[in-house]
mmCIF file of N, CA and C in Angstrom:
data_model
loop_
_atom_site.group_PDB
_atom_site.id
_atom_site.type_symbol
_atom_site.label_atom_id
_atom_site.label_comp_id
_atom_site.label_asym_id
_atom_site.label_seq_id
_atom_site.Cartn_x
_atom_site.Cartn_y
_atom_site.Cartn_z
ATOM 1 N N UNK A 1 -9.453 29.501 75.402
ATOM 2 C CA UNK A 1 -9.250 28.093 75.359
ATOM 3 C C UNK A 1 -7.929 27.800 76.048
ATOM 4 N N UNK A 2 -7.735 26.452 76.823
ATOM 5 C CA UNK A 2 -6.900 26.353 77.727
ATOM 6 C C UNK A 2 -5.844 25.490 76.761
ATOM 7 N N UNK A 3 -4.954 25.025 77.108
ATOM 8 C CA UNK A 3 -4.109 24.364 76.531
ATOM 9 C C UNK A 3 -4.604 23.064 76.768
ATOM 10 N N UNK A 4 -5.034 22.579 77.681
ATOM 11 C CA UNK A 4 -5.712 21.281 78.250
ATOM 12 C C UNK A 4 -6.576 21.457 76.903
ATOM 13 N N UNK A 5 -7.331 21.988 76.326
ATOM 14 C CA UNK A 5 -7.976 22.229 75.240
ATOM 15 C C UNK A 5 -8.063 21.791 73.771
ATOM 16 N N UNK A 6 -7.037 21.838 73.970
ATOM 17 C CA UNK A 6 -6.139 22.525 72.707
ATOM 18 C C UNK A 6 -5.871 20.968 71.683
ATOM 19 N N UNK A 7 -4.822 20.377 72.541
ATOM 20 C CA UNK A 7 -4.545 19.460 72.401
ATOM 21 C C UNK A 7 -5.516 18.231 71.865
ATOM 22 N N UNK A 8 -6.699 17.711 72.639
ATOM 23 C CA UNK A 8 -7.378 17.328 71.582
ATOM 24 C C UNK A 8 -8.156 17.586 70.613
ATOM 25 N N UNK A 9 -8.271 19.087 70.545
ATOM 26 C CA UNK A 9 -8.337 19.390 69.223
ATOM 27 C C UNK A 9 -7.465 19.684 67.743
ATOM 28 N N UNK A 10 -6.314 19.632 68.306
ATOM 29 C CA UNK A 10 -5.055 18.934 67.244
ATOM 30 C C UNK A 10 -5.049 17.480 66.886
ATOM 31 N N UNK A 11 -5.168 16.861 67.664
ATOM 32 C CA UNK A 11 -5.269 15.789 67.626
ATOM 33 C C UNK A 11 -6.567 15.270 66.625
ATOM 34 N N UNK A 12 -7.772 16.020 67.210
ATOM 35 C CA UNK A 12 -8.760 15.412 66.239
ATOM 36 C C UNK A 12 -8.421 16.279 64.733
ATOM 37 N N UNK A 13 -7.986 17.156 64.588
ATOM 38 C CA UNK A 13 -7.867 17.696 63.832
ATOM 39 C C UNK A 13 -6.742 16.929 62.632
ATOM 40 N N UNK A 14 -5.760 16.300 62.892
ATOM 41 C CA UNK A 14 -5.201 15.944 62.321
ATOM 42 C C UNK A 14 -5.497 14.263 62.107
ATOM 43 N N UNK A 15 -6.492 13.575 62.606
ATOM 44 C CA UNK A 15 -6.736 12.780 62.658
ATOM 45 C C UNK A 15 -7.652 12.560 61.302
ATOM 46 N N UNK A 16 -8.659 13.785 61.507
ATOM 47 C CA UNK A 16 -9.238 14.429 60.226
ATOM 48 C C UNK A 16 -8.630 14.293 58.824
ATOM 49 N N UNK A 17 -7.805 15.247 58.937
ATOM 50 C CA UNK A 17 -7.402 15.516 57.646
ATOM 51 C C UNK A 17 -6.602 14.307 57.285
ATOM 52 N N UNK A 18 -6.052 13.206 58.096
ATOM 53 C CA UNK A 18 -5.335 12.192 57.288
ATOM 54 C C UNK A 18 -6.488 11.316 56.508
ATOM 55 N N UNK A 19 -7.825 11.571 57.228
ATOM 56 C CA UNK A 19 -8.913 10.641 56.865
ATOM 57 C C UNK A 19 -9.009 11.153 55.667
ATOM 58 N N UNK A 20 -8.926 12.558 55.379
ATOM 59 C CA UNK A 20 -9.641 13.192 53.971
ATOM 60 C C UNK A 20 -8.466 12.817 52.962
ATOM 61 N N UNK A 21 -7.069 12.892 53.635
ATOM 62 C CA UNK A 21 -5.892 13.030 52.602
ATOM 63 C C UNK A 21 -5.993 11.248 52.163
ATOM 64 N N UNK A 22 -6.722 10.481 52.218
ATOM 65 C CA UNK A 22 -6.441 9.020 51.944
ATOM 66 C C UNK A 22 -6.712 8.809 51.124
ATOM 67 N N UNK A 23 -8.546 9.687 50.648
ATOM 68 C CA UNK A 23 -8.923 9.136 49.096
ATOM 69 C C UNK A 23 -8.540 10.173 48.085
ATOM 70 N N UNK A 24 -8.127 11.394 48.476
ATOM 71 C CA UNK A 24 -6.712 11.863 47.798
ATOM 72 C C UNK A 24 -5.421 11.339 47.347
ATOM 73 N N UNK A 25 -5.459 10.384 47.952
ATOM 74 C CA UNK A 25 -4.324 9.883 47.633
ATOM 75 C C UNK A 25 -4.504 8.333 46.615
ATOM 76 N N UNK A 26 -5.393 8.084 47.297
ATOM 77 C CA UNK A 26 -5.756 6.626 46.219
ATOM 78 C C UNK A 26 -6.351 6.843 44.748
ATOM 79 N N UNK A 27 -7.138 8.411 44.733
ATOM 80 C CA UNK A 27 -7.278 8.514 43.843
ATOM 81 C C UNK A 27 -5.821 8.961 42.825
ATOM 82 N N UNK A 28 -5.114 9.311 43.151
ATOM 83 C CA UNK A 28 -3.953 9.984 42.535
ATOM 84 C C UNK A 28 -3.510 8.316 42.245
ATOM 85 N N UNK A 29 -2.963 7.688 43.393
ATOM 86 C CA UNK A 29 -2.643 6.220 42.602
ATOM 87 C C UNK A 29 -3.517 5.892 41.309
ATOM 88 N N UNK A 30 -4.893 5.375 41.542
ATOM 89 C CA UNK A 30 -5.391 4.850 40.366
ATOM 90 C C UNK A 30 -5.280 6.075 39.235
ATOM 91 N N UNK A 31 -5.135 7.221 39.250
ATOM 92 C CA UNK A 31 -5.225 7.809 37.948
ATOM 93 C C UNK A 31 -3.575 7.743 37.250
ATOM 94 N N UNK A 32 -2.513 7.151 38.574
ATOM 95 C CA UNK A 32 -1.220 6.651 38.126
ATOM 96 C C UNK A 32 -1.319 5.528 36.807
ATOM 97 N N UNK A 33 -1.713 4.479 37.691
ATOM 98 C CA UNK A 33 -2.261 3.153 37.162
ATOM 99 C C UNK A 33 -2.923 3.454 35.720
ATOM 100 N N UNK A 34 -3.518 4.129 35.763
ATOM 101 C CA UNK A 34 -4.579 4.672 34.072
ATOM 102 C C UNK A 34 -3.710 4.827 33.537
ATOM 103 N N UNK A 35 -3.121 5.670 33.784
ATOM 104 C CA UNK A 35 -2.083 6.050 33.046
ATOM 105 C C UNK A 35 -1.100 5.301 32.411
ATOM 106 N N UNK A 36 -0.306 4.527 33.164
ATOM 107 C CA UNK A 36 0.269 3.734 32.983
ATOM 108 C C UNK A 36 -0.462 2.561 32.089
ATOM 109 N N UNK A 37 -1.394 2.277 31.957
ATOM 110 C CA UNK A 37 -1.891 1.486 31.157
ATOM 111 C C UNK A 37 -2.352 1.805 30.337
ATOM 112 N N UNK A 38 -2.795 3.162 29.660
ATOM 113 C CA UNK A 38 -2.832 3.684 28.962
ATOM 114 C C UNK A 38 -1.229 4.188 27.880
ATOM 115 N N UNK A 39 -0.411 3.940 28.060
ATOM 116 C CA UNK A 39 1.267 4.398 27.747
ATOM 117 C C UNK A 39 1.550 2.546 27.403
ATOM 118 N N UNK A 40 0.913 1.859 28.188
ATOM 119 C CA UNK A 40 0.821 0.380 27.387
ATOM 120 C C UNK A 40 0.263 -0.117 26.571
ATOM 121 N N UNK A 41 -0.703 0.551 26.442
ATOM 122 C CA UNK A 41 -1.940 -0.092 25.333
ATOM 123 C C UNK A 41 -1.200 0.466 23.910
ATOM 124 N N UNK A 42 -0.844 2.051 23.951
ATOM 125 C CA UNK A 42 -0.603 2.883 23.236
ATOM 126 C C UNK A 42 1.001 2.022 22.453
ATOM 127 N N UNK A 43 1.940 1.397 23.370
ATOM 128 C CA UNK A 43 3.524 0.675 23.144
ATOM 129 C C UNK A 43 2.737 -0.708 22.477
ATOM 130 N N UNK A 44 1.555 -1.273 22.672
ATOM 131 C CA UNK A 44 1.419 -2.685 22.334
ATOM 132 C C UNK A 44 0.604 -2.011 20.725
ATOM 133 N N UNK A 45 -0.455 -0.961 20.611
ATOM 134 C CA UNK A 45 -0.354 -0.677 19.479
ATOM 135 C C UNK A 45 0.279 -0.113 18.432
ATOM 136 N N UNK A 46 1.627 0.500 18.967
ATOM 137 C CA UNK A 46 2.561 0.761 18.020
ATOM 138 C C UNK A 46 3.259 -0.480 17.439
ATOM 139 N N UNK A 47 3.558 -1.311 18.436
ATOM 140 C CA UNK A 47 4.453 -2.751 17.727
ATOM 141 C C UNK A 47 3.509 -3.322 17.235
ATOM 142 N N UNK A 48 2.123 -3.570 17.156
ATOM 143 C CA UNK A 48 1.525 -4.078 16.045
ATOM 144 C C UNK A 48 1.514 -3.563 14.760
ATOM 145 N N UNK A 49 1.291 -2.132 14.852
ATOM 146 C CA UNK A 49 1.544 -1.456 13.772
ATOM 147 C C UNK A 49 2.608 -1.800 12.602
ATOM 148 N N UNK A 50 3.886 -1.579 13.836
ATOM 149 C CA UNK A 50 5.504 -1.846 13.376
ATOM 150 C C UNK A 50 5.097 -3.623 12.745
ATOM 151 N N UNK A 51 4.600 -4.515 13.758
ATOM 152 C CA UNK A 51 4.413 -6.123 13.408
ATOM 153 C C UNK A 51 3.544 -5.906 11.255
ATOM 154 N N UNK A 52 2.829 -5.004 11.610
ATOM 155 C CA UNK A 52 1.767 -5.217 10.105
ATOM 156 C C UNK A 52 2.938 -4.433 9.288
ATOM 157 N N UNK A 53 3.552 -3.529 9.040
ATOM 158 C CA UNK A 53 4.470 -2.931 8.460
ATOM 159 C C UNK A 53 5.487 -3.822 7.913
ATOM 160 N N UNK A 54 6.083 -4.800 9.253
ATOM 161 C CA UNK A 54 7.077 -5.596 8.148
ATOM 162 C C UNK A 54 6.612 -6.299 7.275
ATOM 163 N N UNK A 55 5.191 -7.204 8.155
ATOM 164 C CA UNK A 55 4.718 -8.449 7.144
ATOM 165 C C UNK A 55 4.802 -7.685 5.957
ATOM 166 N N UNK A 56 4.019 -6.837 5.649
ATOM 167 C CA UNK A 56 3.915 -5.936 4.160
ATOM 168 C C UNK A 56 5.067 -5.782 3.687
ATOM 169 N N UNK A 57 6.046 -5.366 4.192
ATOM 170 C CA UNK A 57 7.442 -5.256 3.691
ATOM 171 C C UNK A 57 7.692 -6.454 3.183
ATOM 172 N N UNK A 58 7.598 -7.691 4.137
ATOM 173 C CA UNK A 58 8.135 -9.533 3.538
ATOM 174 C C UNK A 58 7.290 -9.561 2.460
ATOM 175 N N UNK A 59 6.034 -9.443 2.386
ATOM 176 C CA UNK A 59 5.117 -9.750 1.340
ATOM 177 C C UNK A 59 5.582 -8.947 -0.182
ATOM 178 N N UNK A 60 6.009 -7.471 -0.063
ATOM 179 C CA UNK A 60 6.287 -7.006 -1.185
ATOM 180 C C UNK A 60 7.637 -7.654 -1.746
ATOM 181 N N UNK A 61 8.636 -8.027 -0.793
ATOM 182 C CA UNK A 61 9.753 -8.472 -1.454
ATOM 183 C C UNK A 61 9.374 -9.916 -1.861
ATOM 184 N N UNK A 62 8.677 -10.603 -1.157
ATOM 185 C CA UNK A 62 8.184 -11.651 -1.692
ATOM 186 C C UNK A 62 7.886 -11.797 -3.507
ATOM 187 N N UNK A 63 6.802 -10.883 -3.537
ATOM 188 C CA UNK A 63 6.570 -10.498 -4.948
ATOM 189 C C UNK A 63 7.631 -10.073 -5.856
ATOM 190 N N UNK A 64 8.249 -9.314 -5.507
ATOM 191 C CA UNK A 64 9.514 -8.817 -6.159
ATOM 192 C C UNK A 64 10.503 -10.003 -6.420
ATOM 193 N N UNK A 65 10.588 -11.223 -5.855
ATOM 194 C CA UNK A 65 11.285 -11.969 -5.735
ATOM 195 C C UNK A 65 10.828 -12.991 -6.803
ATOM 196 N N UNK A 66 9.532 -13.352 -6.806
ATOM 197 C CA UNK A 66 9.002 -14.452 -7.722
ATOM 198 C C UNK A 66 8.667 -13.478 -8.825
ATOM 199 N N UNK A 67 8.417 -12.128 -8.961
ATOM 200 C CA UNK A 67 8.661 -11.640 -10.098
ATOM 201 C C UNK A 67 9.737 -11.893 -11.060
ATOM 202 N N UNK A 68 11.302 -11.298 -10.174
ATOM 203 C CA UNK A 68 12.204 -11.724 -10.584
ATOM 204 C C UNK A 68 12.871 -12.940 -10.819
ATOM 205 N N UNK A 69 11.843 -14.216 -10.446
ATOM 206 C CA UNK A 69 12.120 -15.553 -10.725
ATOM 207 C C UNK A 69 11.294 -15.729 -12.129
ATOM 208 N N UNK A 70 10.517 -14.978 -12.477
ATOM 209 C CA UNK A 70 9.816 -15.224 -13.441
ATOM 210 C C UNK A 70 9.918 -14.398 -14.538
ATOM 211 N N UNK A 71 10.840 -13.866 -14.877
ATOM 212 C CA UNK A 71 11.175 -12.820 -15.456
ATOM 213 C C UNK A 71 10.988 -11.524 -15.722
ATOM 214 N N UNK A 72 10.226 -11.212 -14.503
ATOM 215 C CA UNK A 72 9.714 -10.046 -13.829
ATOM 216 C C UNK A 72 8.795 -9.422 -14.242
ATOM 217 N N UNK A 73 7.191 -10.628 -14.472
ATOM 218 C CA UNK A 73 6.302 -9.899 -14.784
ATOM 219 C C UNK A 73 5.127 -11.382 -14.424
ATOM 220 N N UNK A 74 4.173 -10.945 -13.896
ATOM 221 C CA UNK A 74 3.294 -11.728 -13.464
ATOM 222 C C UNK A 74 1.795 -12.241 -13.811
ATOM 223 N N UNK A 75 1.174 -13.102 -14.102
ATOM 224 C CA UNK A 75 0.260 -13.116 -15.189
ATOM 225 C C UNK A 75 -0.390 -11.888 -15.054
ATOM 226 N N UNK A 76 -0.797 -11.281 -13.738
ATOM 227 C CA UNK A 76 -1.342 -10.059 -13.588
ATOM 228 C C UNK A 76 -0.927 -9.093 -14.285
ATOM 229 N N UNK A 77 0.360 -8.919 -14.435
ATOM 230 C CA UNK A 77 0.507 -7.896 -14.899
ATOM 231 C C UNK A 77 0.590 -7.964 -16.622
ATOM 232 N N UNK A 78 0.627 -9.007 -17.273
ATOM 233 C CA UNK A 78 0.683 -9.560 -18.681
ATOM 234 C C UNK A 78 -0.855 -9.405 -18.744
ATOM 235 N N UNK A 79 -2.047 -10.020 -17.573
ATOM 236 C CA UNK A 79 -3.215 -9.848 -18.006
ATOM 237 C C UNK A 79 -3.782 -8.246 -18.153
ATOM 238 N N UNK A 80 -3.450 -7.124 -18.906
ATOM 239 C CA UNK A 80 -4.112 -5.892 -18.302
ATOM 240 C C UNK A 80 -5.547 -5.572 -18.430
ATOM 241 N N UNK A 81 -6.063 -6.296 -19.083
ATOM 242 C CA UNK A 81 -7.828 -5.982 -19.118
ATOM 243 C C UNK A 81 -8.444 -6.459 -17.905
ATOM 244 N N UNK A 82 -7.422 -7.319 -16.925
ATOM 245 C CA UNK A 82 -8.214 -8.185 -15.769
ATOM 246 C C UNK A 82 -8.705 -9.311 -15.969
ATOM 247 N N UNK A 83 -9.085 -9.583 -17.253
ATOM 248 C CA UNK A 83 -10.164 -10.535 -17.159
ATOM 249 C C UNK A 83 -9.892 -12.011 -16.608
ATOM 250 N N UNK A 84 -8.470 -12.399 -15.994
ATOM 251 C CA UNK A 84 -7.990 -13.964 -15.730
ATOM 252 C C UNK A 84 -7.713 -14.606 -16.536
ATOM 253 N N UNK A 85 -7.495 -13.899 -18.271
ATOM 254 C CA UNK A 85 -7.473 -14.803 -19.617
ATOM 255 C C UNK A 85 -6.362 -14.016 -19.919
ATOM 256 N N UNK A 86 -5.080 -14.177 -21.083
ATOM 257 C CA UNK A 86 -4.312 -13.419 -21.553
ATOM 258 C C UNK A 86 -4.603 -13.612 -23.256
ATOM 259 N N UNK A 87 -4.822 -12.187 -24.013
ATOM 260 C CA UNK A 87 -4.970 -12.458 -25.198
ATOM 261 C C UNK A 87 -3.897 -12.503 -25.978
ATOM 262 N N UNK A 88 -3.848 -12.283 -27.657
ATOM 263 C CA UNK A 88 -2.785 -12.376 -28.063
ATOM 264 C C UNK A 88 -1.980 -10.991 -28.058
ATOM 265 N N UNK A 89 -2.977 -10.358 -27.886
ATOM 266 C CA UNK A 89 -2.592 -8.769 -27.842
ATOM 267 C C UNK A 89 -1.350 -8.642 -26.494
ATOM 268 N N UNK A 90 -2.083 -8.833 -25.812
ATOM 269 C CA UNK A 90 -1.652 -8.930 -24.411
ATOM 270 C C UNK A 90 -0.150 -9.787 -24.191
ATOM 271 N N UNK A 91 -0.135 -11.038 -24.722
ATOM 272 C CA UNK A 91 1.143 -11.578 -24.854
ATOM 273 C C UNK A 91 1.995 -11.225 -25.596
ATOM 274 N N UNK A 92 1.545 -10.537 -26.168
ATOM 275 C CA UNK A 92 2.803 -9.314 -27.007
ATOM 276 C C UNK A 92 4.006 -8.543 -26.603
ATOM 277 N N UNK A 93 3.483 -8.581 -24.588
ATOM 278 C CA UNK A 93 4.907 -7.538 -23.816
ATOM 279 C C UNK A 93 5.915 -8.718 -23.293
ATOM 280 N N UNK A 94 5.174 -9.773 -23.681
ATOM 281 C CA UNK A 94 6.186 -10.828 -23.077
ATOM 282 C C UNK A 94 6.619 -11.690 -24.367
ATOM 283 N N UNK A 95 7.608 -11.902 -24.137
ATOM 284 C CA UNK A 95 8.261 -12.033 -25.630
ATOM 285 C C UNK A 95 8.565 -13.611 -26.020
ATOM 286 N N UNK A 96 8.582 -14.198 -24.695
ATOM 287 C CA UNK A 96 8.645 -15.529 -24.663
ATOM 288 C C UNK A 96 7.313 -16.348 -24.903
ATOM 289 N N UNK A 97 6.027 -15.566 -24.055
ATOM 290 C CA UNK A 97 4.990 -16.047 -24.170
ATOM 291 C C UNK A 97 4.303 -15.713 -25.685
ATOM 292 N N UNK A 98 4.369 -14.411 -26.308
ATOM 293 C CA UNK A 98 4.113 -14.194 -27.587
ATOM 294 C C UNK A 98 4.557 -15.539 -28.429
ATOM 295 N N UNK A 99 5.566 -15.966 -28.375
ATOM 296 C CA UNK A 99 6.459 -17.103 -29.050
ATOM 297 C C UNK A 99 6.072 -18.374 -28.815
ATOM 298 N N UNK A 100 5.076 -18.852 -28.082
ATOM 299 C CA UNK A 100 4.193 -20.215 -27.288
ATOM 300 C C UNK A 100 2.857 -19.889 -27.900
ATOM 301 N N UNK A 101 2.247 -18.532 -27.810
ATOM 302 C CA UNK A 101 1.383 -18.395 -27.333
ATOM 303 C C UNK A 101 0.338 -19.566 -27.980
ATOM 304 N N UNK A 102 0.227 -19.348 -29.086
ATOM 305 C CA UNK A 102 -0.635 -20.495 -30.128
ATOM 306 C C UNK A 102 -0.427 -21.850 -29.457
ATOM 307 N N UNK A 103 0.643 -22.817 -29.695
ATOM 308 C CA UNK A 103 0.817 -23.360 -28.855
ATOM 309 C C UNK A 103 0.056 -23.870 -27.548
ATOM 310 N N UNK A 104 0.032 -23.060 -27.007
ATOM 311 C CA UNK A 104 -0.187 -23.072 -25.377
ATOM 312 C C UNK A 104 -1.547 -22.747 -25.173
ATOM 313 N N UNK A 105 -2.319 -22.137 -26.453
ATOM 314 C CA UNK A 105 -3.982 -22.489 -26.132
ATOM 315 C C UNK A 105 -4.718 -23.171 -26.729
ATOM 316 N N UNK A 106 -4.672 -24.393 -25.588
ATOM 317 C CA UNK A 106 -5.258 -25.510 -26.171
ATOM 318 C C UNK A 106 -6.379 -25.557 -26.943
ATOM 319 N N UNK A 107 -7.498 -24.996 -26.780
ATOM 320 C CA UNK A 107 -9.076 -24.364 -27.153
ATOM 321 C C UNK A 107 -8.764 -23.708 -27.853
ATOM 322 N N UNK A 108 -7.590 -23.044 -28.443
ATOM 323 C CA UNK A 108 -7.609 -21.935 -29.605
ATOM 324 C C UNK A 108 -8.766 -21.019 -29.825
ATOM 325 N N UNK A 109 -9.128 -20.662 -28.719
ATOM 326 C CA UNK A 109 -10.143 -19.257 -28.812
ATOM 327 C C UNK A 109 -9.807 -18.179 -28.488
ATOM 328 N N UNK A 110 -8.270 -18.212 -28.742
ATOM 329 C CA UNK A 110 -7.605 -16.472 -28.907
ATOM 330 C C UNK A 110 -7.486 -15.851 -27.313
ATOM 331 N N UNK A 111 -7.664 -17.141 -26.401
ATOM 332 C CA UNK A 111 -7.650 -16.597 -24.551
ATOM 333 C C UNK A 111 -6.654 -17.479 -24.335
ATOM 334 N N UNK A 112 -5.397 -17.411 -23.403
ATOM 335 C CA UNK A 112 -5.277 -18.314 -23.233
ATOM 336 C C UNK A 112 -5.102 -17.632 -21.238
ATOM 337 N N UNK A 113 -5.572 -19.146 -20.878
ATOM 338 C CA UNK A 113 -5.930 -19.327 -19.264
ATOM 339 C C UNK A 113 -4.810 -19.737 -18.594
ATOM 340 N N UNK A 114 -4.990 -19.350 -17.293
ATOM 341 C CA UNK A 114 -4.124 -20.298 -16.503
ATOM 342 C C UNK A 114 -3.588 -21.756 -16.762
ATOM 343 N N UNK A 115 -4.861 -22.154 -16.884
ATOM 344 C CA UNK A 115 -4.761 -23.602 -16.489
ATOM 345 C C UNK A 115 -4.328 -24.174 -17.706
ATOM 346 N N UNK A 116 -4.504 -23.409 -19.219
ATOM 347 C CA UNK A 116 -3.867 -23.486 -20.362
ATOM 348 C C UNK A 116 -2.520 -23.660 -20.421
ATOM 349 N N UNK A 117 -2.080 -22.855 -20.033
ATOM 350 C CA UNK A 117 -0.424 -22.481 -19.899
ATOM 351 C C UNK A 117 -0.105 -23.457 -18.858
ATOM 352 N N UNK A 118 -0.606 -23.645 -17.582
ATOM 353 C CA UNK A 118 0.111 -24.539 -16.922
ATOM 354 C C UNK A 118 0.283 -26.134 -17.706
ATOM 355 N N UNK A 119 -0.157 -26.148 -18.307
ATOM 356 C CA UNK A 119 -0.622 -27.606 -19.275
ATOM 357 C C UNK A 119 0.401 -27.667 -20.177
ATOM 358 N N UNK A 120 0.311 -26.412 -20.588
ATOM 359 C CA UNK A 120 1.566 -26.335 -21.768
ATOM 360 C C UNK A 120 3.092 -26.391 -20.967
ATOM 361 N N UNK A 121 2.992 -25.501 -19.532
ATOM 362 C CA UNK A 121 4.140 -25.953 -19.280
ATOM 363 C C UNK A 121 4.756 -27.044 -18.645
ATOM 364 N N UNK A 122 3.885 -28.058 -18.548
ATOM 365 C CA UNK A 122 3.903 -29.437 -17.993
ATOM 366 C C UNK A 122 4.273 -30.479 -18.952
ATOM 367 N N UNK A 123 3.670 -30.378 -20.269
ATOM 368 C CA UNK A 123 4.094 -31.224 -21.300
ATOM 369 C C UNK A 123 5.499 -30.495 -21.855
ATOM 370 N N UNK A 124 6.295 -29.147 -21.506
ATOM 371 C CA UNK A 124 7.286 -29.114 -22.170
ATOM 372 C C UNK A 124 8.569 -29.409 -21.120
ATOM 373 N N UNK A 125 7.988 -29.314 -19.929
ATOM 374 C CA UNK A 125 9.065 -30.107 -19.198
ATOM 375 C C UNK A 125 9.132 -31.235 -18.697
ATOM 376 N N UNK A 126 8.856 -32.213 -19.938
ATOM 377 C CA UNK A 126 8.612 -33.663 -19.570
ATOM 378 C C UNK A 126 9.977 -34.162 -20.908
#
């Protein structure tokens, strides 16, 4: 082969391989790009995470707070059978409400309700 030869076959030759090296290369970009958006998705679900973590945090001190406005115990936790009623048994850990309790149920059927107590405490701060 002559040198006259030669030459355009370097030429095509490298003409070649830039053709092949292109979607080599674009593919390497977009699997950049994946990536990269993948390392974002992953940063936007950690700060939600972090976002649900505090609310829970505000929410527990919340509770802790109107606990401690209330003398740190909540009908829930005065109610322990669940049932949404507090008996007399039951108003027994609270020492103030033990001391109303009669009082404060209007129906005198040994339950007293929410909406009992709120009644009672409406007519005593009048």
């Amino acid at each position: 082969m002559t040198l006259r030869n030669r030459t355009p076959l370097f030429a095509l030759i490298a003409v070649v391989g830039s053709a092949l090296a292109l979607p080599a290369m674009a593919q390497s970009v977009a699997e950049e790009q994946a990536a990269a958006a993948q390392v974002q998705a992953q940063q936007a679900q950690q700060q939600a995470a972090q976002a649900q973590d505090a609310a829970a945090d505000a929410s527990a001190h919340a509770n802790q707070a109107a606990a401690a406005a209330g003398g740190g115990q909540t009908w829930a936790s005065v109610d322990t059978d669940g049932d949404g009623s507090i008996s007399s048994s039951e108003a027994q850990a609270h020492a103030g409400l033990a001391q109303v309790f009669d009082q404060a149920d209007a129906d005198k059927d040994g339950k007293l309700t929410a909406e009992e107590y709120r009644g009672y405490a409406a007519t005593q701060q009048k």
